[in-house]
Amino acid sequence: MVPQHPAAVDASRLLGRLRQLGAIGREGGDGPTRLAASDAEKAGRDLVAGWFAAAGLEVAVDRIGNLFGIWRGGDPALAPVMVGSHIDTVINAGIFDGCYGVLAGLEVIETMRAAGMAPGRPVVVAAFTNEEGVRFAPDMLGSLVYAGGLALEAGLATVGTDGAVLGAELARIGYAGPHEPGFLRPHAYVELHIEQGPVLDREGVPIGAVENLQGISWQRVTIDGVANHAGTTPMSMRHDAGQAAARVITFLRDRAGRGNVPTVATVGCMAFEPNAINVIPSRATFTVDLRDPDEARLREEEAALARYLVELAEAEGVTISVERLARFEPVIFEGAIVAAVERAAAGRGLRSRRMTSGAGHDAQMMARLCPAAMIFVPSIDGISHNPRERTLDADLVGGANVLLDTVCHLAGIDREDLAS
Ligand code: HGY
Ligand code: MN
Ligand code: MN
């Protein structure tokens, strides 16, 4: 029997902060919208930075706007254990995606300090810039720059869907910090996150020990046809960009839906020009999000789409251009940390199961820099990126305690040390 860990997070503080942060950016929707480097996200950043400071942490911001709360415990010369996630959201989001990992990370540090624990090394909580990628592509941009996967200048020069430039926006909201991205090279990185999918909820398992994360391909497709009169143009004479775009959506759905391959395909954004009820669209611009845990299969899906677009251009008499927005290969997380998560769950009397992450996360970028892994808790009905995103309080608290024990282990404080 593994001795019960004597420390536990402060549930009401964690749950209260989740709801307080979740209330920011509510204008115009049932759920928050805090797009990266927006005024609403600034308000969220200010609240979280205030909590970091009130907890006695050193607050640091790097040049791509990543926000850190640093506890310089233990031997300050040693690399820190880092936890965290993001607090930017999609449009009309839930309140747990990302925020849970940041606030549970803060909660873990506050619990360790209140329990008088003496970690062997510093512990840091991070909130990375632009994880969602809704306003600025690619997603996970802040952690990608932090991990050296994208040059800082390129990140700062990124132009958003609204024409804003990320670097200028970070300066405008007061989060163009002085630290060089990567200034803290972690000993290990652990990210606690809601699953955002149906697996844990369907199986009734409270903890996911995430061992890998699927590959992601983001593209923007532009189809140019010929505007013409909706009433006078015979169907056989049309070069309808809207019709061609619709055929791409159906092609993607049919391919991803065939057999039992795990490939998923999404067209999330679509715009027509001139966007008039009685004009055949001259232009359709849309995004394609393809994902698969297997790199070879993901490449085949990209190639199949490229072949289809060539055939479609010929058949519809349109021209088609494609712009790559993001491309990340699948990531395998650190087995030793995954095993530590399983032990921590067992120590809390919680069942766990190993699993793949369907969503992208900052952990996949931090895995380029240090040993990394993730902990999932169930999403009720598998719903996320939706105001109906929900996780049971007991699961939120259970996940935070598993993060606590995993961080203690990584920081050199094992349960046996504490039980004595
Ligand atoms: O796209 C994703 O998987 C993440 O939510 N950014
Ligand atoms: Mn997230
Ligand atoms: Mn998300």
JSON list of N, CA, C and O in Angstrom, two decimals, residues 6 14 33 102 127 135 146-147 152 161 176 178 189 228 255 294 351 372 375 379 391 393 411 418:
[
{"chain": "A", "resi": 6, "resn": "PRO", "atom": "N", "xyz": [0.62, 13.33, 2.51]},
{"chain": "A", "resi": 6, "resn": "PRO", "atom": "CA", "xyz": [0.01, 14.16, 3.56]},
{"chain": "A", "resi": 6, "resn": "PRO", "atom": "C", "xyz": [-0.49, 15.51, 3.04]},
{"chain": "A", "resi": 6, "resn": "PRO", "atom": "O", "xyz": [-1.31, 16.15, 3.65]},
{"chain": "A", "resi": 14, "resn": "LEU", "atom": "N", "xyz": [-8.56, 26.71, -5.76]},
{"chain": "A", "resi": 14, "resn": "LEU", "atom": "CA", "xyz": [-8.37, 26.35, -7.17]},
{"chain": "A", "resi": 14, "resn": "LEU", "atom": "C", "xyz": [-9.66, 26.55, -7.96]},
{"chain": "A", "resi": 14, "resn": "LEU", "atom": "O", "xyz": [-9.66, 27.21, -9.00]},
{"chain": "A", "resi": 33, "resn": "THR", "atom": "N", "xyz": [-14.00, 34.69, -24.45]},
{"chain": "A", "resi": 33, "resn": "THR", "atom": "CA", "xyz": [-13.16, 34.80, -25.65]},
{"chain": "A", "resi": 33, "resn": "THR", "atom": "C", "xyz": [-11.98, 35.68, -25.26]},
{"chain": "A", "resi": 33, "resn": "THR", "atom": "O", "xyz": [-12.14, 36.88, -25.05]},
{"chain": "A", "resi": 102, "resn": "VAL", "atom": "N", "xyz": [-2.54, 26.01, -15.72]},
{"chain": "A", "resi": 102, "resn": "VAL", "atom": "CA", "xyz": [-1.81, 27.14, -15.12]},
{"chain": "A", "resi": 102, "resn": "VAL", "atom": "C", "xyz": [-2.21, 27.30, -13.65]},
{"chain": "A", "resi": 102, "resn": "VAL", "atom": "O", "xyz": [-1.35, 27.36, -12.76]},
{"chain": "A", "resi": 127, "resn": "ALA", "atom": "N", "xyz": [2.58, 30.34, -18.16]},
{"chain": "A", "resi": 127, "resn": "ALA", "atom": "CA", "xyz": [1.40, 30.56, -19.00]},
{"chain": "A", "resi": 127, "resn": "ALA", "atom": "C", "xyz": [1.94, 31.01, -20.35]},
{"chain": "A", "resi": 127, "resn": "ALA", "atom": "O", "xyz": [2.47, 32.13, -20.47]},
{"chain": "A", "resi": 135, "resn": "ARG", "atom": "N", "xyz": [-5.97, 33.58, -33.35]},
{"chain": "A", "resi": 135, "resn": "ARG", "atom": "CA", "xyz": [-5.69, 34.93, -33.92]},
{"chain": "A", "resi": 135, "resn": "ARG", "atom": "C", "xyz": [-4.38, 34.93, -34.69]},
{"chain": "A", "resi": 135, "resn": "ARG", "atom": "O", "xyz": [-4.27, 35.53, -35.75]},
{"chain": "A", "resi": 146, "resn": "TYR", "atom": "N", "xyz": [9.79, 29.44, -27.33]},
{"chain": "A", "resi": 146, "resn": "TYR", "atom": "CA", "xyz": [10.55, 29.16, -26.09]},
{"chain": "A", "resi": 146, "resn": "TYR", "atom": "C", "xyz": [11.47, 27.96, -26.26]},
{"chain": "A", "resi": 146, "resn": "TYR", "atom": "O", "xyz": [12.61, 27.94, -25.80]},
{"chain": "A", "resi": 147, "resn": "ALA", "atom": "N", "xyz": [10.95, 26.96, -26.99]},
{"chain": "A", "resi": 147, "resn": "ALA", "atom": "CA", "xyz": [11.72, 25.70, -27.17]},
{"chain": "A", "resi": 147, "resn": "ALA", "atom": "C", "xyz": [12.67, 25.79, -28.36]},
{"chain": "A", "resi": 147, "resn": "ALA", "atom": "O", "xyz": [13.34, 24.81, -28.68]},
{"chain": "A", "resi": 152, "resn": "LEU", "atom": "N", "xyz": [12.54, 33.92, -32.59]},
{"chain": "A", "resi": 152, "resn": "LEU", "atom": "CA", "xyz": [11.80, 34.96, -31.86]},
{"chain": "A", "resi": 152, "resn": "LEU", "atom": "C", "xyz": [11.30, 36.05, -32.79]},
{"chain": "A", "resi": 152, "resn": "LEU", "atom": "O", "xyz": [10.12, 36.44, -32.74]},
{"chain": "A", "resi": 161, "resn": "THR", "atom": "N", "xyz": [-5.15, 37.23, -37.86]},
{"chain": "A", "resi": 161, "resn": "THR", "atom": "CA", "xyz": [-6.30, 37.21, -38.79]},
{"chain": "A", "resi": 161, "resn": "THR", "atom": "C", "xyz": [-6.93, 38.60, -38.90]},
{"chain": "A", "resi": 161, "resn": "THR", "atom": "O", "xyz": [-7.64, 38.90, -39.84]},
{"chain": "A", "resi": 176, "resn": "ALA", "atom": "N", "xyz": [5.49, 42.47, -23.44]},
{"chain": "A", "resi": 176, "resn": "ALA", "atom": "CA", "xyz": [6.73, 42.24, -24.23]},
{"chain": "A", "resi": 176, "resn": "ALA", "atom": "C", "xyz": [7.86, 42.26, -23.21]},
{"chain": "A", "resi": 176, "resn": "ALA", "atom": "O", "xyz": [8.45, 43.30, -22.93]},
{"chain": "A", "resi": 178, "resn": "PRO", "atom": "N", "xyz": [11.35, 41.18, -20.82]},
{"chain": "A", "resi": 178, "resn": "PRO", "atom": "CA", "xyz": [12.80, 41.33, -21.07]},
{"chain": "A", "resi": 178, "resn": "PRO", "atom": "C", "xyz": [13.54, 40.00, -21.24]},
{"chain": "A", "resi": 178, "resn": "PRO", "atom": "O", "xyz": [14.60, 39.95, -21.85]},
{"chain": "A", "resi": 189, "resn": "TYR", "atom": "N", "xyz": [9.08, 18.99, -17.59]},
{"chain": "A", "resi": 189, "resn": "TYR", "atom": "CA", "xyz": [7.87, 19.80, -17.76]},
{"chain": "A", "resi": 189, "resn": "TYR", "atom": "C", "xyz": [6.66, 18.87, -17.69]},
{"chain": "A", "resi": 189, "resn": "TYR", "atom": "O", "xyz": [6.62, 17.83, -18.37]},
{"chain": "A", "resi": 228, "resn": "ASN", "atom": "N", "xyz": [-20.37, 35.56, -61.04]},
{"chain": "A", "resi": 228, "resn": "ASN", "atom": "CA", "xyz": [-21.34, 35.68, -62.13]},
{"chain": "A", "resi": 228, "resn": "ASN", "atom": "C", "xyz": [-22.74, 35.76, -61.53]},
{"chain": "A", "resi": 228, "resn": "ASN", "atom": "O", "xyz": [-22.91, 35.57, -60.31]},
{"chain": "A", "resi": 255, "resn": "ARG", "atom": "N", "xyz": [-12.84, 10.91, -46.49]},
{"chain": "A", "resi": 255, "resn": "ARG", "atom": "CA", "xyz": [-11.54, 10.21, -46.31]},
{"chain": "A", "resi": 255, "resn": "ARG", "atom": "C", "xyz": [-11.28, 9.92, -44.83]},
{"chain": "A", "resi": 255, "resn": "ARG", "atom": "O", "xyz": [-10.92, 8.82, -44.46]},
{"chain": "A", "resi": 294, "resn": "ASP", "atom": "N", "xyz": [0.04, 9.06, -36.43]},
{"chain": "A", "resi": 294, "resn": "ASP", "atom": "CA", "xyz": [1.11, 8.43, -37.22]},
{"chain": "A", "resi": 294, "resn": "ASP", "atom": "C", "xyz": [1.60, 9.40, -38.30]},
{"chain": "A", "resi": 294, "resn": "ASP", "atom": "O", "xyz": [0.80, 9.83, -39.15]},
{"chain": "A", "resi": 351, "resn": "ARG", "atom": "N", "xyz": [-7.78, 5.56, -10.39]},
{"chain": "A", "resi": 351, "resn": "ARG", "atom": "CA", "xyz": [-7.45, 4.76, -11.57]},
{"chain": "A", "resi": 351, "resn": "ARG", "atom": "C", "xyz": [-6.90, 5.66, -12.67]},
{"chain": "A", "resi": 351, "resn": "ARG", "atom": "O", "xyz": [-7.30, 6.82, -12.79]},
{"chain": "A", "resi": 372, "resn": "ALA", "atom": "N", "xyz": [9.21, 15.61, -20.91]},
{"chain": "A", "resi": 372, "resn": "ALA", "atom": "CA", "xyz": [7.88, 16.21, -20.68]},
{"chain": "A", "resi": 372, "resn": "ALA", "atom": "C", "xyz": [6.81, 15.13, -20.75]},
{"chain": "A", "resi": 372, "resn": "ALA", "atom": "O", "xyz": [6.99, 14.07, -21.37]},
{"chain": "A", "resi": 375, "resn": "ILE", "atom": "N", "xyz": [-0.87, 15.16, -17.93]},
{"chain": "A", "resi": 375, "resn": "ILE", "atom": "CA", "xyz": [-1.90, 14.51, -17.11]},
{"chain": "A", "resi": 375, "resn": "ILE", "atom": "C", "xyz": [-3.25, 15.02, -17.60]},
{"chain": "A", "resi": 375, "resn": "ILE", "atom": "O", "xyz": [-3.43, 16.24, -17.73]},
{"chain": "A", "resi": 379, "resn": "SER", "atom": "N", "xyz": [-13.28, 15.14, -19.60]},
{"chain": "A", "resi": 379, "resn": "SER", "atom": "CA", "xyz": [-14.18, 16.20, -20.08]},
{"chain": "A", "resi": 379, "resn": "SER", "atom": "C", "xyz": [-15.56, 15.57, -20.22]},
{"chain": "A", "resi": 379, "resn": "SER", "atom": "O", "xyz": [-15.72, 14.59, -20.96]},
{"chain": "A", "resi": 391, "resn": "THR", "atom": "N", "xyz": [-15.81, 19.73, -16.37]},
{"chain": "A", "resi": 391, "resn": "THR", "atom": "CA", "xyz": [-15.15, 18.61, -15.68]},
{"chain": "A", "resi": 391, "resn": "THR", "atom": "C", "xyz": [-15.63, 18.64, -14.23]},
{"chain": "A", "resi": 391, "resn": "THR", "atom": "O", "xyz": [-15.79, 19.72, -13.66]},
{"chain": "A", "resi": 393, "resn": "ASP", "atom": "N", "xyz": [-15.80, 18.77, -10.32]},
{"chain": "A", "resi": 393, "resn": "ASP", "atom": "CA", "xyz": [-14.89, 19.36, -9.33]},
{"chain": "A", "resi": 393, "resn": "ASP", "atom": "C", "xyz": [-13.96, 18.29, -8.75]},
{"chain": "A", "resi": 393, "resn": "ASP", "atom": "O", "xyz": [-12.76, 18.50, -8.60]},
{"chain": "A", "resi": 411, "resn": "ALA", "atom": "N", "xyz": [10.84, 17.00, -8.10]},
{"chain": "A", "resi": 411, "resn": "ALA", "atom": "CA", "xyz": [11.63, 18.00, -7.36]},
{"chain": "A", "resi": 411, "resn": "ALA", "atom": "C", "xyz": [12.42, 17.34, -6.23]},
{"chain": "A", "resi": 411, "resn": "ALA", "atom": "O", "xyz": [13.02, 18.02, -5.40]},
{"chain": "A", "resi": 418, "resn": "LEU", "atom": "N", "xyz": [8.00, 12.51, 3.08]},
{"chain": "A", "resi": 418, "resn": "LEU", "atom": "CA", "xyz": [7.01, 13.34, 3.79]},
{"chain": "A", "resi": 418, "resn": "LEU", "atom": "C", "xyz": [6.31, 12.54, 4.88]},
{"chain": "A", "resi": 418, "resn": "LEU", "atom": "O", "xyz": [5.93, 13.05, 5.92]}
]
